[in-house]
């Protein structure tokens, strides 16, 4: 193994060890911090300077996208008017590995006078920031991954992981679901798939045929629709389906008698159906489990409304 690759492995091990150590540093303050955020009627204001600030921006974004309103406040800008962004019912998550960062400490008197709950995230429980907070989250590391023990590496990793732990605890306590997540991510593929309904992508021009039609007529109808499937309807309700695969198998089986066979003799009598209001993810799962490429869309009374195809589902991903 090259020495260069060993540097990478040493970094992985150092930061992994720092993360594993976090569980031993957890106290009741973590429970208190989560409870305070759950009880918050305002927003979570995340603030940090330098590398801590960069991690803070990610934590704020994670919280905001998982059901906890949050935003990042740059501490340097706070004393130039941005303190007005903090309301009395906000919870403030202040981050500084040393717990002694001047720009952060300058915020403390304002936050105390404003009545804000302060959650500190530092690597020093005895620091000024930790002692002037309601809850302290200890992200102490024994040593940075940096060989000089100077560049924030392990400490920023533990800071990020502690922020993720907060977010995950809040997700679980709020019973935050994939559908809720999609609401905040409507522009992404996940949002599109979780929010899209079957009615939004189904085709309405599925052939509706009588089960007494000959297979010759069925071939023409399926070919004209270019769907590869036809719904067989009797007394206004779905009674079966025929796919182009069914037709090919019937041709091989019946040979010269093929054109005399009626649709009901080869149709699938208990076809899978889905409601138009169902989520497209439900259609996708049904297709996957049943190894099919199309599902007839029908209402509660069994009337055919359309068909949803695998292609329409897959393009959303």
Coordinates of C-alpha atoms in Angstrom, one line a residue:
X1 CA 0.0 0.0 0.0
X2 CA 1.3 3.5 -0.9
X3 CA 2.1 6.0 1.8
X4 CA -0.4 8.4 0.3
X5 CA -3.3 5.9 0.7
X6 CA -2.2 5.3 4.3
X7 CA -2.7 9.0 4.9
X8 CA -6.3 8.6 3.9
X9 CA -6.8 5.5 6.0
X10 CA -5.3 7.3 9.0
X11 CA -7.7 10.2 8.5
X12 CA -10.7 7.8 8.2
X13 CA -9.7 6.0 11.4
X14 CA -9.0 9.2 13.4
X15 CA -12.4 10.8 12.5
X16 CA -14.3 7.5 13.0
X17 CA -12.8 7.2 16.4
X18 CA -13.8 10.7 17.3
X19 CA -17.4 10.0 16.2
X20 CA -17.5 6.7 18.1
X21 CA -16.4 8.6 21.2
X22 CA -19.4 11.0 21.0
X23 CA -21.8 8.5 22.5
X24 CA -19.8 8.5 25.7
X25 CA -20.1 12.4 25.8
X26 CA -23.9 12.5 25.6
X27 CA -25.7 13.8 28.7
X28 CA -29.2 14.8 29.6
X29 CA -28.5 18.0 27.9
X30 CA -29.1 16.3 24.5
X31 CA -32.6 15.3 25.7
X32 CA -33.2 18.8 26.9
X33 CA -32.0 20.3 23.6
X34 CA -34.3 18.1 21.6
X35 CA -37.3 18.9 23.9
X36 CA -36.5 22.6 23.7
X37 CA -36.6 22.5 19.9
X38 CA -39.8 20.5 19.9
X39 CA -41.4 23.1 22.2
X40 CA -40.1 26.0 20.2
X41 CA -42.8 28.1 18.6
X42 CA -40.3 30.1 16.5
X43 CA -37.3 28.9 14.5
X44 CA -33.9 27.4 15.3
X45 CA -31.2 30.0 14.7
X46 CA -27.9 28.3 14.0
X47 CA -24.8 30.4 14.3
X48 CA -21.0 29.7 14.1
X49 CA -17.9 31.3 12.9
X50 CA -15.4 30.0 10.3
X51 CA -15.4 26.2 9.8
X52 CA -18.0 25.9 12.5
X53 CA -20.2 28.3 10.5
X54 CA -19.9 26.2 7.4
X55 CA -21.0 23.1 9.4
X56 CA -23.7 25.2 10.9
X57 CA -25.1 26.1 7.5
X58 CA -25.5 22.4 6.7
X59 CA -27.1 21.7 10.1
X60 CA -29.6 24.5 9.5
X61 CA -30.4 23.2 6.1
X62 CA -30.9 19.6 7.4
X63 CA -33.2 20.8 10.1
X64 CA -35.3 23.0 7.8
X65 CA -35.7 20.2 5.3
X66 CA -36.9 17.7 8.0
X67 CA -39.6 19.6 9.7
X68 CA -37.8 22.0 12.0
X69 CA -37.8 25.6 10.7
X70 CA -34.3 26.8 10.9
X71 CA -31.9 29.3 9.4
X72 CA -28.2 30.2 9.6
X73 CA -27.1 33.5 11.1
X74 CA -23.6 34.7 10.6
X75 CA -22.3 36.0 13.9
X76 CA -20.2 38.7 12.3
X77 CA -23.2 40.2 10.6
X78 CA -25.4 39.9 13.7
X79 CA -24.0 43.1 15.2
X80 CA -24.6 45.0 12.0
X81 CA -28.4 44.6 12.0
X82 CA -29.0 40.9 11.6
X83 CA -29.8 40.5 15.3
X84 CA -33.2 41.7 14.3
X85 CA -33.7 38.2 12.7
X86 CA -33.9 36.6 16.1
X87 CA -37.3 36.7 17.8
X88 CA -37.9 36.0 21.4
X89 CA -39.5 32.6 20.8
X90 CA -36.5 31.3 18.8
X91 CA -34.0 28.7 20.0
X92 CA -30.4 29.5 19.2
X93 CA -27.8 26.8 18.4
X94 CA -24.4 28.4 18.9
X95 CA -21.4 26.4 17.6
X96 CA -17.7 26.9 18.5
X97 CA -15.2 24.1 19.1
X98 CA -13.3 26.2 21.7
X99 CA -16.4 27.7 23.1
X100 CA -14.4 31.0 23.3
X101 CA -15.0 32.5 19.8
X102 CA -15.4 36.3 20.3
X103 CA -18.1 36.8 17.7
X104 CA -20.2 34.1 19.3
X105 CA -19.7 35.3 22.9
X106 CA -20.8 38.8 21.9
X107 CA -24.2 37.4 21.1
X108 CA -24.7 36.0 24.6
X109 CA -25.9 39.2 26.4
X110 CA -28.4 39.9 23.7
X111 CA -29.7 36.4 23.7
X112 CA -30.0 36.4 27.5
X113 CA -31.9 39.7 27.5
X114 CA -34.1 38.5 24.6
X115 CA -35.0 35.4 26.6
X116 CA -33.8 32.9 24.0
X117 CA -33.1 29.3 24.8
X118 CA -29.4 28.7 23.9
X119 CA -28.0 25.4 22.9
X120 CA -24.2 25.4 22.8
X121 CA -22.2 22.9 20.8
X122 CA -18.5 23.0 21.8
X123 CA -15.6 20.7 22.6
X124 CA -15.1 22.4 26.0
X125 CA -17.7 22.0 28.7
X126 CA -15.9 24.6 30.8
X127 CA -15.9 27.2 28.1
X128 CA -17.7 30.6 28.4
X129 CA -20.2 29.6 25.8
X130 CA -21.0 26.2 27.4
X131 CA -21.5 27.8 30.8
X132 CA -23.8 30.5 29.4
X133 CA -26.1 28.1 27.6
X134 CA -29.1 26.2 28.7
X135 CA -27.9 23.0 27.1
X136 CA -24.4 21.9 26.1
X137 CA -23.6 19.3 23.5
X138 CA -20.1 18.1 23.9
X139 CA -18.3 17.4 20.6
X140 CA -14.8 17.1 22.2
X141 CA -12.1 15.3 20.3
X142 CA -8.8 14.0 21.7
X143 CA -6.9 15.0 18.6
X144 CA -7.6 16.4 15.2
X145 CA -6.9 14.2 12.2
X146 CA -4.6 16.9 11.0
X147 CA -1.0 15.8 11.7
X148 CA -0.2 19.1 13.3
X149 CA -3.4 18.9 15.4
X150 CA -4.4 22.3 14.1
X151 CA -6.8 22.2 11.1
X152 CA -10.4 21.5 12.2
X153 CA -11.0 18.0 10.9
X154 CA -12.1 15.5 13.5
X155 CA -13.8 18.4 15.4
X156 CA -15.8 19.6 12.4
X157 CA -16.8 16.0 11.7
X158 CA -18.1 15.4 15.3
X159 CA -19.9 18.8 15.0
X160 CA -21.6 17.7 11.9
X161 CA -22.6 14.3 13.3
X162 CA -24.0 15.9 16.5
X163 CA -26.1 18.1 14.3
X164 CA -27.3 15.1 12.4
X165 CA -28.1 13.4 15.7
X166 CA -30.3 16.3 16.6
X167 CA -32.1 16.3 13.3
X168 CA -32.7 12.5 13.4
X169 CA -34.0 12.7 17.0
X170 CA -36.4 15.4 15.9
X171 CA -37.5 13.4 12.9
X172 CA -38.3 10.5 15.1
X173 CA -40.1 12.5 17.7
X174 CA -42.2 14.3 15.1
X175 CA -42.9 11.1 13.3
X176 CA -41.7 12.9 10.1
X177 CA -42.6 10.8 7.1
X178 CA -41.3 10.5 3.5
X179 CA -44.3 12.4 2.3
X180 CA -43.5 15.3 4.7
X181 CA -39.9 15.3 3.4
X182 CA -41.2 15.5 -0.2
X183 CA -43.2 18.6 0.6
X184 CA -39.9 20.5 1.3
X185 CA -38.2 18.9 -1.8
X186 CA -40.8 19.3 -4.6
X187 CA -38.1 20.1 -7.2
X188 CA -36.1 16.9 -6.6
X189 CA -36.7 13.4 -8.0
X190 CA -37.8 12.2 -4.5
X191 CA -40.3 15.0 -4.2
X192 CA -41.7 14.4 -7.6
X193 CA -42.1 10.6 -7.0
X194 CA -43.6 11.0 -3.5
X195 CA -46.0 13.8 -4.4
X196 CA -47.1 12.6 -7.9
X197 CA -50.4 10.8 -8.0
X198 CA -51.4 8.1 -10.5
X199 CA -53.9 10.4 -12.1
X200 CA -51.1 12.8 -13.0
X201 CA -49.2 10.3 -15.2
X202 CA -51.8 7.8 -16.4
X203 CA -53.0 7.5 -19.9
X204 CA -56.8 7.6 -20.4
X205 CA -56.9 6.1 -23.9
X206 CA -56.6 2.4 -22.8
X207 CA -58.8 0.3 -25.1
X208 CA -62.0 -0.8 -23.4
X209 CA -63.1 -4.1 -25.2
X210 CA -65.8 -6.6 -24.8
X211 CA -64.6 -10.0 -23.6
X212 CA -66.6 -11.6 -26.5
X213 CA -64.4 -9.9 -29.1
X214 CA -62.2 -12.2 -31.2
X215 CA -58.5 -12.0 -30.7
X216 CA -58.1 -10.7 -34.2
X217 CA -60.0 -7.6 -33.2
X218 CA -58.1 -7.4 -29.9
X219 CA -54.8 -7.3 -31.8
X220 CA -56.0 -4.4 -33.9
X221 CA -57.2 -2.5 -30.8
X222 CA -54.0 -3.0 -28.9
X223 CA -51.9 -2.1 -31.9
X224 CA -53.8 1.1 -32.6
X225 CA -53.5 2.2 -29.0
X226 CA -49.8 1.4 -28.8
X227 CA -50.1 0.6 -25.1
X228 CA -49.5 -3.1 -25.1
X229 CA -52.6 -3.7 -22.9
X230 CA -56.4 -3.6 -23.2
X231 CA -59.1 -3.6 -20.6
X232 CA -62.0 -6.0 -20.9
X233 CA -65.2 -4.5 -19.7
X234 CA -68.5 -6.2 -19.0
X235 CA -71.6 -4.4 -17.7
X236 CA -69.5 -1.3 -17.4
X237 CA -67.0 -2.8 -15.1
X238 CA -63.5 -4.2 -15.5
X239 CA -63.6 -8.0 -15.8
X240 CA -60.1 -8.7 -17.1
X241 CA -57.1 -7.5 -19.1
X242 CA -55.2 -8.7 -22.2
X243 CA -51.6 -7.8 -22.9
X244 CA -49.6 -8.1 -26.0
X245 CA -47.7 -10.9 -24.2
X246 CA -51.0 -12.8 -23.8
X247 CA -51.7 -12.4 -27.5
X248 CA -48.3 -13.8 -28.5
X249 CA -48.7 -16.8 -26.2
X250 CA -52.2 -17.4 -27.6
X251 CA -50.9 -17.3 -31.2
X252 CA -48.3 -19.9 -30.3
X253 CA -50.8 -22.1 -28.5
X254 CA -53.9 -21.9 -30.8
X255 CA -52.1 -21.5 -34.2
X256 CA -54.6 -21.6 -37.0
X257 CA -57.5 -21.4 -34.6
X258 CA -56.2 -18.2 -33.1
X259 CA -58.6 -15.8 -34.9
X260 CA -61.6 -17.8 -33.7
X261 CA -60.7 -17.5 -30.0
X262 CA -62.6 -15.0 -27.8
X263 CA -60.9 -12.5 -25.6
X264 CA -62.4 -14.0 -22.4
X265 CA -60.7 -17.3 -23.0
X266 CA -57.2 -15.9 -22.5
X267 CA -57.8 -12.8 -20.4
X268 CA -56.4 -12.3 -16.9
X269 CA -59.5 -12.4 -14.8
X270 CA -58.1 -10.8 -11.6
X271 CA -56.0 -8.0 -12.9
X272 CA -54.1 -5.7 -10.6
X273 CA -55.7 -2.3 -10.4
X274 CA -54.8 1.0 -8.7
X275 CA -56.9 4.0 -7.7
X276 CA -56.2 7.3 -9.5
X277 CA -55.5 9.0 -6.1
X278 CA -52.8 6.6 -5.2
X279 CA -49.2 7.8 -5.1
X280 CA -47.0 6.9 -8.0
X281 CA -44.7 5.1 -5.6
X282 CA -47.5 2.7 -4.8
X283 CA -47.9 1.9 -8.5
X284 CA -44.1 1.4 -8.8
X285 CA -44.1 -1.0 -5.9
X286 CA -47.0 -2.9 -7.3
X287 CA -45.3 -3.3 -10.6
X288 CA -42.1 -4.4 -9.0
X289 CA -43.7 -7.0 -6.7
X290 CA -45.9 -8.5 -9.5
X291 CA -43.3 -8.1 -12.3
X292 CA -45.6 -6.3 -14.6
X293 CA -45.2 -3.2 -16.7
X294 CA -48.8 -1.7 -16.7
X295 CA -51.6 -1.4 -14.2
X296 CA -55.2 -0.5 -15.0
X297 CA -56.5 2.5 -13.1
X298 CA -60.0 1.9 -11.8
X299 CA -62.3 3.6 -9.4
X300 CA -64.0 2.1 -6.4
X301 CA -66.9 0.8 -8.6
X302 CA -64.5 -1.0 -10.9
X303 CA -64.9 1.4 -13.8
X304 CA -61.8 1.8 -16.0
X305 CA -60.3 5.2 -15.9
X306 CA -56.9 4.7 -17.6
X307 CA -53.6 2.9 -17.3
X308 CA -50.3 3.7 -15.8
X309 CA -47.1 2.3 -17.4
X310 CA -43.7 1.5 -16.0
X311 CA -42.1 4.1 -18.2
X312 CA -44.3 6.9 -16.8
X313 CA -43.2 5.9 -13.3
X314 CA -39.5 5.3 -14.0
X315 CA -38.9 8.7 -15.6
X316 CA -39.8 10.4 -12.3
X317 CA -36.8 8.9 -10.6

